[in-house]
C-alpha positions as a LaTeX table, in Angstrom:
\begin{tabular}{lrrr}
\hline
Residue & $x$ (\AA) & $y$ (\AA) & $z$ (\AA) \\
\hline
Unk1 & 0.00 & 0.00 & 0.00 \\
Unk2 & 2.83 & 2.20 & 0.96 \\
Unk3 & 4.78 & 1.68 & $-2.32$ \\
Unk4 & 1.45 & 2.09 & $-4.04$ \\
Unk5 & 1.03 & 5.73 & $-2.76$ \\
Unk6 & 4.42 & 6.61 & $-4.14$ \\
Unk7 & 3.91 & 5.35 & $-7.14$ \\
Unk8 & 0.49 & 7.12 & $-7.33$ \\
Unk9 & 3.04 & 10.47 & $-6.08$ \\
Unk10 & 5.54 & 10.02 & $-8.70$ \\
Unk11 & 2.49 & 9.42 & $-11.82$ \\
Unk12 & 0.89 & 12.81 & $-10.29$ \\
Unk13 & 4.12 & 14.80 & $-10.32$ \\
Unk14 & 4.20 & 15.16 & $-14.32$ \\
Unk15 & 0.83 & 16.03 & $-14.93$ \\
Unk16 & 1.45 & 19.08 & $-12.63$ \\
Unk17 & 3.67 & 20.31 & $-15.18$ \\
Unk18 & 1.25 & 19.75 & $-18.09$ \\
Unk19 & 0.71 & 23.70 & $-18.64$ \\
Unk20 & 4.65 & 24.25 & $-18.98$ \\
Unk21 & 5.73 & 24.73 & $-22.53$ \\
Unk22 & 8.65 & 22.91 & $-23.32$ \\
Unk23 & 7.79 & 19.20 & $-24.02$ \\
Unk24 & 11.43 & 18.33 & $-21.60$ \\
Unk25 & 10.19 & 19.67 & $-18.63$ \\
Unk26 & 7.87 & 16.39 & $-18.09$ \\
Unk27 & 10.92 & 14.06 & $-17.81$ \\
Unk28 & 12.71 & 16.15 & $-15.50$ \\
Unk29 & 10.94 & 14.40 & $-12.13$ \\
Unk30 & 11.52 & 11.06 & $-13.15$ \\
Unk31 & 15.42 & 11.94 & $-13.80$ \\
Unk32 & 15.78 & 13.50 & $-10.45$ \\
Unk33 & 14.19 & 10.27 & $-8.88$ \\
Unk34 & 15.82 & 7.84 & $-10.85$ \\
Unk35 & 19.13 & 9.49 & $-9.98$ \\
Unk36 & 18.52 & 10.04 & $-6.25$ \\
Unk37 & 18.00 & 5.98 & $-6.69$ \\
Unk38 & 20.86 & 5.26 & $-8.11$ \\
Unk39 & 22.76 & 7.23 & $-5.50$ \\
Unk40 & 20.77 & 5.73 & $-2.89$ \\
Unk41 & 21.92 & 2.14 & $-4.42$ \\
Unk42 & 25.70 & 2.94 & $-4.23$ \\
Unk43 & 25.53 & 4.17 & $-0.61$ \\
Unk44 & 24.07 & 0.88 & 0.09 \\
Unk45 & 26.34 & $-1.28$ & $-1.91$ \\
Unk46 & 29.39 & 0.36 & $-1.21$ \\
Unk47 & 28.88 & 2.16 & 2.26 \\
Unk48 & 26.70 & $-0.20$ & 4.00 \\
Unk49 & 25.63 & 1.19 & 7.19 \\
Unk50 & 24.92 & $-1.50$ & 10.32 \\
Unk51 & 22.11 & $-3.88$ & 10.36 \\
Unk52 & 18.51 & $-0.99$ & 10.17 \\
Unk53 & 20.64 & 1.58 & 8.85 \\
Unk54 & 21.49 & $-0.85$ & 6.16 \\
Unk55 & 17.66 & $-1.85$ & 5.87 \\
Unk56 & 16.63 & 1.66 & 5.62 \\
Unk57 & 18.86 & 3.12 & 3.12 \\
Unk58 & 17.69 & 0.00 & 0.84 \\
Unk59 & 14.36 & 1.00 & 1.77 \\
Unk60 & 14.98 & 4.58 & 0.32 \\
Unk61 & 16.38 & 3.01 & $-2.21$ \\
Unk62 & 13.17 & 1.19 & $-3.57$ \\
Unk63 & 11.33 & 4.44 & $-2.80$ \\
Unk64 & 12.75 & 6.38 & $-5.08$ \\
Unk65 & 12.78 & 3.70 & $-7.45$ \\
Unk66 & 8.83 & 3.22 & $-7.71$ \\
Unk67 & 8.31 & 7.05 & $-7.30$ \\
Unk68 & 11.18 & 6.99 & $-10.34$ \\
Unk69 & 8.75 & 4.57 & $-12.17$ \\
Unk70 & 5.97 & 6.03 & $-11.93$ \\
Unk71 & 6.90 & 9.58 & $-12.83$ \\
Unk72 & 8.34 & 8.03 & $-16.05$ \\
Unk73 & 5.00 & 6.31 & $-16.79$ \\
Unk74 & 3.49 & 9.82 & $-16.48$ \\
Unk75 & 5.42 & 11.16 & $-18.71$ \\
Unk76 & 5.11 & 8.49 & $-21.26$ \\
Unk77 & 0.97 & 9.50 & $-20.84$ \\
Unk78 & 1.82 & 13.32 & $-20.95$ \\
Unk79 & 3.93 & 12.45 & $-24.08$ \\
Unk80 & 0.73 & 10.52 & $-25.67$ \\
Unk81 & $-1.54$ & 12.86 & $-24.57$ \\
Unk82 & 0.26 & 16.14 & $-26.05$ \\
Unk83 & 1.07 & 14.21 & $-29.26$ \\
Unk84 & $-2.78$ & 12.97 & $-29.87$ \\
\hline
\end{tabular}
C-alpha cells in the first residue's frame, strides 16, 4: 500500500507540469528520482551502514525507485496525450 502511494506520487508529479511549454520539462521528475535511486543504491552497496541503517537506506532506495517509475509512466501519458 505504501509503495502504491508513491507510485500514485511520482504518476501525479508530471501532470502538474502539463501547462509548462517545453515538451522536456515532463521528464525532469523522473530523472531527479531515478538518480537520487541510483545514488541511494551505491551508498548501500558500497557504504553499507549497520544492520537498520542498512535496511533503511535500501528502503529509500526502492522508494525512489517506484516514485522513479511512476513519474516516467506519467510522462510516457503526458507524451501521448500532447502528441494525440
Amino acid at each position: 500500500m505504501f509503495f502504491f502511494i508513491l507510485f500514485l506520487i511520482g504518476l501525479v508529479i508530471p501532470f502538474l507540469l502539463i501547462k509548462i511549454n517545453p515538451n522536456w520539462i515532463v521528464w525532469i521528475p523522473s530523472l531527479i528520482l531515478f538518480f537520487a535511486a541510483i545514488v541511494m543504491y551505491g551508498k548501500a552497496e558500497f557504504f553499507p551502514g549497520e544492520g537498520m541503517a542498512d535496511l533503511a537506506e535500501r528502503l529509500y532506495f526502492m522508494m525512489f525507485g517506484i516514485a522513479a517509475i511512476g513519474s516516467i509512466l506519467g510522462g510516457v501519458i503526458i507524451h501521448f496525450i500532447r502528441n494525440r
